[in-house]
Coordinates of C-alpha atoms in Angstrom, one line a residue:
Chain A
M71 CA -32.4 29.4 58.0
K72 CA -33.1 32.5 55.9
K73 CA -29.8 32.2 54.3
L74 CA -30.4 28.6 53.2
K75 CA -33.7 29.7 51.7
S76 CA -32.1 32.4 49.6
K77 CA -29.4 30.0 48.5
N78 CA -32.0 27.5 47.4
R79 CA -33.8 30.2 45.5
L80 CA -30.7 31.2 43.7
L81 CA -30.0 27.5 42.9
I82 CA -33.6 27.0 41.5
K83 CA -33.2 30.2 39.5
R84 CA -29.9 29.1 37.9
I85 CA -31.4 25.7 37.0
I86 CA -34.4 27.3 35.2
L87 CA -32.1 29.7 33.4
S88 CA -29.7 26.8 32.4
L89 CA -32.8 25.0 31.0
V90 CA -33.7 27.9 29.0
I91 CA -30.2 28.1 27.5
I92 CA -30.2 24.5 26.9
V93 CA -33.3 25.0 24.7
V94 CA -31.5 27.8 22.9
V95 CA -28.6 25.5 22.4
I96 CA -30.8 22.8 20.9
V97 CA -32.4 25.2 18.5
S98 CA -29.0 26.6 17.5
L99 CA -27.5 23.2 16.7
F100 CA -30.6 21.3 15.3
P101 CA -30.2 22.6 11.8
I102 CA -26.6 21.8 11.7
Y103 CA -27.4 18.2 13.1
W104 CA -30.0 17.8 10.4
L105 CA -27.4 18.7 7.8
M106 CA -25.0 16.2 9.1
L107 CA -27.7 13.6 9.3
T108 CA -28.8 14.1 5.8
S109 CA -25.2 14.0 4.6
I110 CA -24.8 10.3 6.0
Q111 CA -28.2 8.9 5.0
P112 CA -28.6 6.4 2.1
K113 CA -31.3 7.4 -0.5
T114 CA -33.9 5.3 1.0
E115 CA -33.8 7.1 4.3
L116 CA -34.0 10.6 2.7
M117 CA -37.1 12.7 2.4
T118 CA -39.3 10.1 4.0
S119 CA -42.4 10.9 5.9
P120 CA -42.2 10.8 8.9
P121 CA -38.6 11.9 8.8
N122 CA -35.7 9.8 10.3
F123 CA -34.3 11.4 13.3
V124 CA -31.3 9.0 13.4
S125 CA -29.7 7.1 10.5
K126 CA -30.2 3.3 10.7
A127 CA -27.8 2.6 7.9
P128 CA -25.4 5.4 7.6
T129 CA -23.4 5.6 4.4
A130 CA -20.1 7.4 3.4
K131 CA -21.3 7.6 -0.3
N132 CA -22.4 11.2 -0.1
W133 CA -19.2 12.3 1.5
Q134 CA -17.2 10.3 -1.2
F135 CA -19.1 12.2 -3.7
A136 CA -18.4 15.5 -2.2
F137 CA -14.7 14.7 -2.0
S138 CA -14.4 13.5 -5.5
N139 CA -16.6 15.9 -7.4
T140 CA -16.3 19.3 -5.7
L141 CA -12.6 19.3 -5.1
P142 CA -11.9 21.9 -7.9
Y143 CA -14.4 24.2 -6.3
F144 CA -12.8 23.9 -2.9
F145 CA -9.5 24.7 -4.5
N146 CA -11.0 27.8 -6.2
S147 CA -12.5 29.0 -2.8
L148 CA -9.2 28.3 -1.1
V149 CA -7.0 30.2 -3.7
I150 CA -9.5 33.2 -3.7
A151 CA -9.9 33.4 0.0
T152 CA -6.1 33.1 0.6
V153 CA -5.1 35.7 -1.9
A154 CA -7.9 38.1 -0.7
T155 CA -6.7 37.6 2.8
L156 CA -3.0 37.8 2.3
A157 CA -3.3 41.1 0.2
A158 CA -5.6 42.5 3.0
I159 CA -3.1 41.7 5.7
V160 CA -0.1 43.2 3.9
L161 CA -1.9 46.3 2.9
G162 CA -3.7 46.5 6.3
A163 CA -0.4 46.2 8.3
M164 CA 1.2 48.9 6.3
S165 CA -1.5 51.5 6.3
G166 CA -2.8 50.4 9.7
Y167 CA 0.5 51.3 11.1
A168 CA 0.5 54.7 9.5
F169 CA -3.1 55.3 10.7
A170 CA -2.3 54.3 14.2
R171 CA 0.9 56.3 14.6
Y172 CA 0.4 59.5 12.5
K173 CA -2.5 61.7 11.5
V174 CA -2.7 60.7 7.9
G175 CA -5.0 62.9 5.8
G176 CA -7.0 63.9 9.0
N177 CA -9.6 61.3 10.0
A178 CA -11.4 61.6 6.7
L179 CA -9.2 59.1 4.8
L180 CA -9.4 56.5 7.6
F181 CA -13.1 56.8 8.0
W182 CA -13.6 56.6 4.2
I183 CA -11.7 53.3 4.2
L184 CA -13.9 52.1 7.3
S185 CA -17.1 53.0 5.4
L186 CA -16.1 50.7 2.5
K187 CA -16.4 47.7 4.8
F188 CA -20.0 48.3 4.3
F189 CA -19.9 48.6 0.7
P190 CA -23.0 46.9 -0.6
P191 CA -21.9 44.2 -3.2
V192 CA -25.3 44.7 -4.9
V193 CA -24.1 48.1 -6.1
A194 CA -20.9 46.7 -7.5
I195 CA -22.1 43.7 -9.4
V196 CA -23.2 45.5 -12.5
P197 CA -20.0 47.6 -13.1
Y198 CA -17.8 44.6 -12.0
F199 CA -19.6 42.2 -14.4
L200 CA -19.2 44.6 -17.4
M201 CA -15.6 45.4 -16.4
M202 CA -14.5 41.8 -16.1
Q203 CA -16.3 41.0 -19.3
A204 CA -14.5 43.8 -21.1
L205 CA -11.2 42.6 -19.8
H206 CA -12.0 39.0 -20.8
I207 CA -11.3 37.7 -17.3
I208 CA -14.7 36.7 -16.4
D209 CA -14.9 33.1 -14.8
T210 CA -11.2 33.6 -13.6
R211 CA -10.2 33.6 -9.9
T212 CA -8.7 37.0 -10.4
A213 CA -12.1 38.4 -11.3
V214 CA -13.5 37.2 -7.8
I215 CA -10.5 38.2 -5.8
I216 CA -10.5 41.9 -7.0
P217 CA -13.9 42.8 -5.6
H218 CA -13.3 40.8 -2.5
L219 CA -10.6 43.2 -1.6
I220 CA -13.1 45.9 -1.3
I221 CA -14.3 44.2 1.9
T222 CA -11.2 42.5 3.2
V223 CA -8.8 45.5 2.9
P224 CA -10.7 48.1 4.8
F225 CA -11.7 45.5 7.5
A226 CA -7.9 44.6 7.9
V227 CA -6.9 48.3 7.9
W228 CA -9.3 49.1 10.7
M229 CA -8.6 46.1 12.8
I230 CA -4.8 46.2 12.5
K231 CA -4.8 49.9 13.3
G232 CA -6.7 49.0 16.5
F233 CA -4.2 46.4 17.5
I234 CA -1.1 48.7 16.7
Q235 CA -2.7 51.5 18.9
E236 CA -2.5 49.0 21.9
V237 CA 1.4 48.6 21.4
P238 CA 3.1 51.2 23.7
R239 CA 5.0 53.7 21.5
E240 CA 7.9 53.5 24.0
L241 CA 8.9 50.1 22.7
E242 CA 9.3 51.4 19.3
E243 CA 11.1 54.5 20.4
S244 CA 13.8 52.6 22.4
A245 CA 14.5 50.5 19.3
M246 CA 14.8 53.7 17.2
I247 CA 17.5 54.9 19.7
D248 CA 19.4 51.7 19.2
G249 CA 19.6 52.9 15.6
A250 CA 17.0 50.8 13.8
T251 CA 15.0 52.5 10.8
Q252 CA 11.3 53.2 11.0
L253 CA 10.5 50.3 8.7
G254 CA 12.9 48.0 10.5
V255 CA 11.1 48.9 13.8
I256 CA 7.7 47.9 12.4
R257 CA 9.0 44.7 11.0
M258 CA 11.0 43.6 14.0
I259 CA 9.1 45.1 16.9
T260 CA 5.5 46.2 16.2
L261 CA 4.3 43.3 13.9
P262 CA 5.7 40.4 16.0
L263 CA 3.8 42.0 19.0
I264 CA 0.5 42.1 17.3
A265 CA 0.9 38.7 15.6
P266 CA -2.3 37.3 17.3
G267 CA -4.2 40.2 16.2
L268 CA -2.9 39.6 12.6
V269 CA -4.0 36.0 12.8
V270 CA -7.5 37.0 13.9
T271 CA -7.8 39.6 11.2
A272 CA -6.7 37.1 8.6
L273 CA -9.2 34.5 9.8
F274 CA -12.1 37.0 9.5
C275 CA -11.1 38.0 6.0
F276 CA -10.7 34.4 5.0
I277 CA -14.2 33.7 6.4
W278 CA -15.8 36.6 4.6
S279 CA -14.2 35.7 1.2
W280 CA -15.0 32.0 1.7
N281 CA -18.7 32.6 2.5
D282 CA -19.3 35.3 -0.3
F283 CA -21.9 34.3 -2.8
M284 CA -22.9 37.4 -4.7
F285 CA -19.6 38.3 -6.4
A286 CA -18.7 34.8 -7.0
L287 CA -22.1 34.0 -8.5
I288 CA -21.9 36.8 -11.0
L289 CA -18.3 36.6 -11.9
T290 CA -17.8 32.9 -12.4
R291 CA -19.5 30.4 -14.9
N292 CA -17.6 27.0 -14.9
H293 CA -13.9 27.1 -14.1
A294 CA -13.6 29.6 -11.1
I295 CA -16.8 28.5 -9.4
T296 CA -16.5 28.7 -5.5
I297 CA -18.1 26.5 -3.0
P298 CA -21.1 28.5 -2.2
V299 CA -22.0 28.9 -5.9
A300 CA -21.4 25.2 -6.5
I301 CA -23.8 24.4 -3.6
A302 CA -26.5 26.8 -5.0
G303 CA -26.0 25.3 -8.4
M304 CA -26.2 21.7 -7.4
R305 CA -29.6 22.5 -6.0
E306 CA -30.9 23.8 -9.4
A307 CA -29.4 21.1 -11.6
H308 CA -30.3 18.0 -9.5
G309 CA -33.3 18.5 -7.4
L310 CA -33.0 15.1 -5.7
M311 CA -29.3 15.1 -4.6
W312 CA -30.2 15.8 -1.0
G313 CA -27.5 13.6 0.4
E314 CA -24.7 14.8 -1.9
V315 CA -25.5 18.4 -1.5
S316 CA -25.6 18.0 2.3
A317 CA -22.3 16.4 2.4
T318 CA -20.8 19.3 0.3
S319 CA -22.4 21.9 2.4
A320 CA -21.1 20.3 5.6
L321 CA -17.6 20.1 4.1
G322 CA -17.8 23.8 3.1
T323 CA -19.0 24.9 6.5
F324 CA -17.2 22.8 9.0
P325 CA -13.7 24.3 8.4
I326 CA -15.2 27.6 9.1
I327 CA -16.9 26.5 12.3
I328 CA -13.8 25.0 13.5
L329 CA -11.9 28.1 12.9
A330 CA -14.5 30.3 14.6
V331 CA -14.5 28.1 17.7
I332 CA -10.7 28.5 17.9
L333 CA -10.9 32.3 17.6
Q334 CA -14.2 32.8 19.6
K335 CA -12.3 34.8 22.1
Y336 CA -11.8 37.5 19.5
L337 CA -14.9 37.0 17.6
V338 CA -16.8 39.9 19.1
R339 CA -14.0 42.3 18.6
G340 CA -13.8 41.3 14.9
L341 CA -17.5 41.4 14.3
S342 CA -18.0 44.8 15.8
L343 CA -15.0 46.1 14.0
G344 CA -13.1 46.7 17.3
S345 CA -15.7 48.8 18.7
I346 CA -16.1 46.4 21.7
K347 CA -12.9 45.0 22.9
Chain B
M83 CA 13.8 57.7 4.1
T84 CA 12.1 60.7 5.6
K85 CA 9.1 60.5 7.9
K86 CA 6.9 61.7 5.1
G87 CA 8.4 59.2 2.7
V88 CA 7.7 56.4 5.1
I89 CA 4.1 57.3 5.6
L90 CA 3.6 57.8 1.9
F91 CA 5.2 54.3 1.3
L92 CA 2.8 52.8 3.9
V93 CA -0.4 54.4 2.9
L94 CA -0.3 55.0 -0.8
P95 CA -0.7 51.3 -2.0
T96 CA -3.8 50.8 0.0
V97 CA -5.3 54.1 -1.1
V98 CA -4.5 53.6 -4.8
I99 CA -5.8 50.0 -4.9
L100 CA -9.0 50.9 -3.0
A101 CA -9.5 54.0 -5.2
A102 CA -9.0 51.8 -8.3
I103 CA -11.3 49.1 -7.3
V104 CA -14.0 51.2 -5.6
I105 CA -14.2 54.7 -7.4
F106 CA -13.7 53.5 -10.9
P107 CA -16.4 50.9 -10.9
M108 CA -18.6 53.4 -9.2
I109 CA -18.2 56.0 -11.9
Y110 CA -18.8 53.3 -14.4
S111 CA -22.0 52.3 -12.7
I112 CA -23.3 55.9 -12.8
V113 CA -22.5 56.0 -16.5
V114 CA -24.3 52.7 -17.1
S115 CA -27.4 53.9 -15.2
F116 CA -27.8 56.6 -17.8
M117 CA -27.5 54.3 -20.7
N118 CA -29.6 51.9 -22.7
Y119 CA -27.3 49.0 -22.1
D120 CA -27.7 46.0 -24.3
L121 CA -25.1 43.3 -23.9
R122 CA -25.8 42.0 -27.5
I123 CA -24.8 45.2 -29.2
P124 CA -21.5 47.1 -28.8
K125 CA -22.9 50.6 -29.0
H126 CA -25.2 51.9 -26.2
S127 CA -27.3 54.9 -26.5
F128 CA -27.8 57.6 -23.9
A129 CA -31.0 57.0 -21.9
G130 CA -31.2 60.1 -19.7
F131 CA -33.3 59.4 -16.6
N132 CA -35.1 56.6 -18.3
N133 CA -33.6 53.9 -16.3
F134 CA -34.5 55.6 -12.9
T135 CA -38.0 56.5 -14.0
G136 CA -38.3 52.9 -15.4
I137 CA -37.5 51.5 -11.9
L138 CA -39.6 54.0 -10.1
K139 CA -42.6 53.0 -12.4
D140 CA -42.0 49.3 -11.7
S141 CA -44.5 48.0 -9.2
M142 CA -42.0 45.2 -8.4
F143 CA -39.6 47.7 -7.1
Y144 CA -42.1 48.9 -4.5
S145 CA -43.3 45.5 -3.5
S146 CA -39.5 44.5 -2.9
A147 CA -38.9 47.7 -1.0
I148 CA -41.8 46.7 1.2
V149 CA -40.4 43.2 1.7
T150 CA -37.1 44.7 2.7
G151 CA -39.0 47.1 5.1
I152 CA -40.8 44.2 6.7
M153 CA -37.5 42.2 7.0
L154 CA -35.9 45.3 8.6
F155 CA -38.5 45.8 11.2
V156 CA -39.3 42.3 12.1
E157 CA -35.6 41.2 12.3
L158 CA -34.4 44.1 14.2
V159 CA -37.1 43.7 16.7
V160 CA -36.9 40.0 17.2
E161 CA -33.1 39.8 17.1
L162 CA -32.7 42.6 19.6
L163 CA -35.2 41.2 22.0
L164 CA -34.0 37.7 21.7
G165 CA -30.3 38.5 21.7
L166 CA -30.7 40.8 24.8
F167 CA -32.9 38.1 26.6
I168 CA -30.3 35.4 25.9
A169 CA -27.4 37.8 26.8
M170 CA -29.0 38.6 30.1
I171 CA -29.5 34.9 30.9
L172 CA -25.9 34.3 30.3
V173 CA -24.9 37.2 32.6
E174 CA -26.8 35.5 35.4
I175 CA -25.1 32.0 35.0
P176 CA -21.5 33.1 34.9
F177 CA -20.1 29.7 35.5
S178 CA -21.6 27.8 32.6
R179 CA -21.4 30.9 30.2
K180 CA -17.9 29.8 29.0
I181 CA -19.3 26.4 27.8
Y182 CA -22.5 27.8 26.3
Q183 CA -21.3 31.0 24.5
P184 CA -19.0 29.3 21.9
I185 CA -21.8 26.9 21.0
L186 CA -24.4 29.6 20.7
L187 CA -22.2 31.4 18.1
I188 CA -22.0 28.5 15.7
P189 CA -25.0 29.4 13.6
M190 CA -23.4 32.7 12.6
M191 CA -20.6 30.9 11.0
V192 CA -22.7 28.8 8.7
M193 CA -22.3 29.8 5.1
P194 CA -25.6 31.7 4.1
V195 CA -26.1 29.6 1.1
V196 CA -25.9 26.6 3.3
V197 CA -28.4 28.1 5.7
G198 CA -30.9 28.5 2.8
Y199 CA -30.2 24.9 1.7
V200 CA -30.7 23.6 5.3
G201 CA -34.0 25.6 5.4
R202 CA -35.1 23.4 2.4
L203 CA -34.4 20.4 4.4
I204 CA -35.9 21.3 7.7
F205 CA -39.0 23.1 6.4
A206 CA -39.7 20.4 3.8
V207 CA -43.5 20.0 3.6
R208 CA -43.9 16.3 3.7
S209 CA -40.6 15.1 5.3
G210 CA -39.3 18.1 7.2
P211 CA -38.8 17.8 11.0
I212 CA -40.6 21.1 11.6
N213 CA -43.9 20.1 10.2
Y214 CA -43.3 16.6 11.9
F215 CA -43.1 18.5 15.4
L216 CA -46.2 20.6 14.4
N217 CA -48.1 17.5 13.7
M218 CA -47.1 16.0 17.1
I219 CA -48.6 19.0 18.8
G220 CA -51.8 18.7 16.7
V221 CA -51.1 21.5 14.2
N222 CA -51.4 20.7 10.5
S223 CA -48.5 20.8 8.2
L224 CA -47.6 24.1 6.9
L225 CA -46.3 24.9 3.3
W226 CA -43.5 27.3 4.6
H227 CA -41.3 28.6 1.9
A228 CA -43.8 27.2 -0.8
S229 CA -46.5 29.3 0.5
P230 CA -46.9 33.1 -0.6
H231 CA -47.9 33.9 3.0
L232 CA -45.1 32.1 4.9
A233 CA -42.2 32.2 2.4
L234 CA -40.9 35.5 3.9
V235 CA -41.6 34.2 7.4
T236 CA -39.5 31.2 6.7
I237 CA -36.8 33.3 5.4
M238 CA -36.8 35.5 8.5
I239 CA -36.8 32.5 10.8
L240 CA -33.6 31.3 9.1
R241 CA -32.1 34.7 9.1
I242 CA -33.0 35.3 12.8
W243 CA -31.6 31.9 13.5
R244 CA -28.2 32.9 11.9
W245 CA -27.9 36.5 13.1
T246 CA -29.2 36.5 16.7
P247 CA -25.9 35.1 18.0
F248 CA -24.1 38.2 16.7
V249 CA -26.6 40.5 18.4
M250 CA -26.3 38.4 21.6
A251 CA -22.6 38.2 21.6
T252 CA -22.0 41.9 20.9
L253 CA -24.6 42.9 23.7
L254 CA -23.2 40.4 26.0
A255 CA -19.7 41.8 25.6
G256 CA -21.2 45.2 26.1
I257 CA -23.0 44.3 29.3
L258 CA -19.9 42.6 30.8
S259 CA -17.7 45.8 30.1
L260 CA -20.1 48.1 31.9
P261 CA -18.8 49.8 35.0
I262 CA -20.1 48.2 38.3
E263 CA -20.4 51.5 40.4
P264 CA -23.9 52.5 39.2
Y265 CA -25.2 48.9 40.1
E266 CA -23.7 49.3 43.5
S267 CA -25.3 52.6 44.2
V268 CA -28.8 51.5 43.1
K269 CA -28.4 48.4 45.2
V270 CA -28.2 50.6 48.2
D271 CA -31.2 52.5 47.1
G272 CA -33.1 49.2 47.1
A273 CA -33.9 49.0 43.3
N274 CA -35.2 45.5 42.1
K275 CA -33.7 43.6 39.2
W276 CA -36.2 45.1 36.6
Q277 CA -35.7 48.6 37.6
T278 CA -31.9 48.2 37.5
F279 CA -32.2 46.8 34.0
I280 CA -34.5 49.6 32.8
Y281 CA -32.8 52.5 34.5
I282 CA -29.1 51.4 34.5
T283 CA -28.3 48.8 32.1
L284 CA -30.3 49.9 29.0
P285 CA -29.1 53.5 29.1
M286 CA -25.6 52.5 29.6
L287 CA -25.9 50.0 26.7
K288 CA -27.4 52.6 24.3
P289 CA -24.3 53.2 22.2
I290 CA -23.7 49.5 21.6
I291 CA -27.3 48.9 20.9
T292 CA -27.2 51.6 18.3
L293 CA -24.1 50.2 16.8
V294 CA -25.7 46.6 16.6
V295 CA -28.9 48.2 15.0
I296 CA -27.0 50.0 12.4
M297 CA -24.7 47.0 11.5
R298 CA -27.8 44.7 11.4
A299 CA -29.8 47.1 9.3
L300 CA -27.0 47.4 6.8
E301 CA -26.9 43.6 6.4
I302 CA -30.6 43.1 6.3
M303 CA -30.9 45.7 3.5
Q304 CA -28.4 43.5 1.5
A305 CA -30.2 40.2 2.2
F306 CA -29.5 37.9 -0.7
D307 CA -27.9 34.5 -0.4
I308 CA -30.5 32.6 1.8
I309 CA -33.4 34.0 -0.3
Y310 CA -31.7 33.0 -3.6
V311 CA -31.3 29.4 -2.5
L312 CA -34.6 29.0 -0.7
T313 CA -37.3 30.9 -2.7
M314 CA -35.7 33.0 -5.4
G315 CA -38.1 35.7 -4.3
G316 CA -41.2 33.5 -4.7
P317 CA -43.8 32.2 -4.8
G318 CA -44.6 35.0 -7.2
I319 CA -42.7 38.0 -5.7
S320 CA -43.9 37.4 -2.1
S321 CA -40.3 37.2 -0.7
M322 CA -38.4 39.4 -3.1
P323 CA -36.2 42.0 -1.4
L324 CA -34.5 44.9 -3.1
S325 CA -31.1 43.3 -3.6
L326 CA -32.6 40.2 -5.3
F327 CA -34.9 42.4 -7.4
T328 CA -31.7 44.3 -8.6
Y329 CA -29.9 41.2 -9.3
L330 CA -32.7 39.7 -11.3
K331 CA -33.2 42.9 -13.2
G332 CA -29.6 42.8 -14.3
F333 CA -28.7 39.2 -14.6
R334 CA -31.9 37.5 -15.4
Y335 CA -33.9 40.0 -17.5
W336 CA -30.5 41.5 -18.7
N337 CA -31.7 45.1 -18.2
I338 CA -28.2 46.3 -17.1
G339 CA -29.1 50.0 -17.2
Q340 CA -32.0 49.6 -14.9
A341 CA -30.2 47.3 -12.5
A342 CA -27.5 49.9 -12.1
A343 CA -30.2 52.6 -11.5
A344 CA -31.8 50.4 -8.9
A345 CA -28.6 49.7 -7.2
W346 CA -28.0 53.5 -6.8
L347 CA -31.5 53.9 -5.4
I348 CA -30.7 51.3 -2.8
M349 CA -27.4 53.0 -2.1
I350 CA -29.3 56.2 -0.7
P351 CA -30.6 54.7 2.6
L352 CA -27.5 52.6 3.0
S353 CA -25.0 55.5 2.7
I354 CA -27.2 57.4 5.3
L355 CA -26.7 54.4 7.7
V356 CA -23.0 54.2 7.0
T357 CA -22.6 57.8 7.7
F358 CA -24.4 57.3 11.0
F359 CA -22.1 54.3 11.7
V360 CA -18.9 56.2 10.9
K361 CA -20.0 59.2 13.1
L362 CA -20.4 56.8 16.0
M363 CA -17.1 55.1 15.4
E364 CA -15.4 58.5 15.1
K365 CA -16.9 59.4 18.6
G366 CA -15.6 56.2 20.0
E367 CA -12.2 56.9 18.6
E368 CA -12.2 60.4 20.2
I369 CA -13.0 58.9 23.6
E370 CA -10.2 56.4 23.2
E371 CA -7.8 59.3 22.4
Q372 CA -8.7 61.2 25.5
K373 CA -7.9 58.2 27.7

């Protein structure tokens, strides 16, 4: 009897806690639902009072607009984020290995690189703007990629170093005995073993670069505009394009959400720079 | 290749590239902060400390420092409490945690510019769902980001919405990785849930909480995107933080020298925090090596 009572209490407690979490889930998803909803509503349903909580006559017009008018910006974002990511992974794999296996420059060099992960863009915007202007490469994708490396490279070095430390040295040593060179071992043994870690690191770099606003805002004007800058600009130029801006926003956000859900297992490790595994 | 040669080959490209893209711009930025920089003319005269004194005499610098200070305090407290609360609940419902956790992390992935834009939609005065819900429970519509009193509150609500998942997920991972022995021994001593939380969980979580606080503080001090889209610091300057102040100084009023000076003033507290963070990570590294 007593056991049954405590079992009931546990059940009631779990139900209450689950209800609280469901409220939190609703709050978490509601703004995204609202964005989605706005993106499929025709002009007549937008900005009405009271608001429409569902669309009675959904339209694909806004999404058509987003696909046909913002493709160049998507292409810019894609190129910038891809290059900033690939460069970070190559450099990160090389120096990450060295930092994991040897004492390079004491800890000072490693921690200098780590501290750059927090380098505030607001400090860099003035010199970068002037430098890119002097080099006549303002409004090019290169101008945006270069400062992005300040964030992506240190992050990749640090993460990949952590992954390599988890590979037992013995695996490498036995390959060395078989006559492989140091660089051969890294390429054939170590890197394949940490492939999942490399993918996760790459996705984080990509997301950072894709979402960056400040650098792209200052270093682009027309040709090299990225998605976040395009979204912010649409708001300024056309105050009433709610549907179109919503569709573009959703288009720019959903790929990232999908990527994040896929890698959610590693999310915490990436976000806390490997301090929590 | 010798061992030294291999190491050099591996590390040198990263170090050279980082030095080039970080150190050179930094030196350039220091130079600019001591110049009367005018983009319209090719020659720039030496300004001494004028840019720095100019910033320090600017009342907008102080009001934006206060805005950043309020954001730091409010966001840290709310995000930590809320994040810890949600994490503790998820600990208690282990079976459904796997379903809820990925959903709860979604806000963190939304592009900040889009968060600002969504804010315009849901906090819209006449047609926004938030005011609609308020009216439903008998509260009058609020002006939200259009009101000088509520603009900063609106921004903080959106930022708390986006960042609490990070705090929650990090703390949850921390709680789940705690050793169970201390819990077993206090259970024997007959401690209740609350006592266990205060005397066992919190002290053991301290390093992770410190880490989360520093990482959040660093991000809050650089808050820019959402505010740029939602209020541009307004109405007036009621929601203008330091980073937006610096941006506007340089790229709206074209006072490049003062913007560089302001950036260096912001750099001071940031670098202190980064030093703390690095020290903590270094400690973690040493513990790792001892294992």
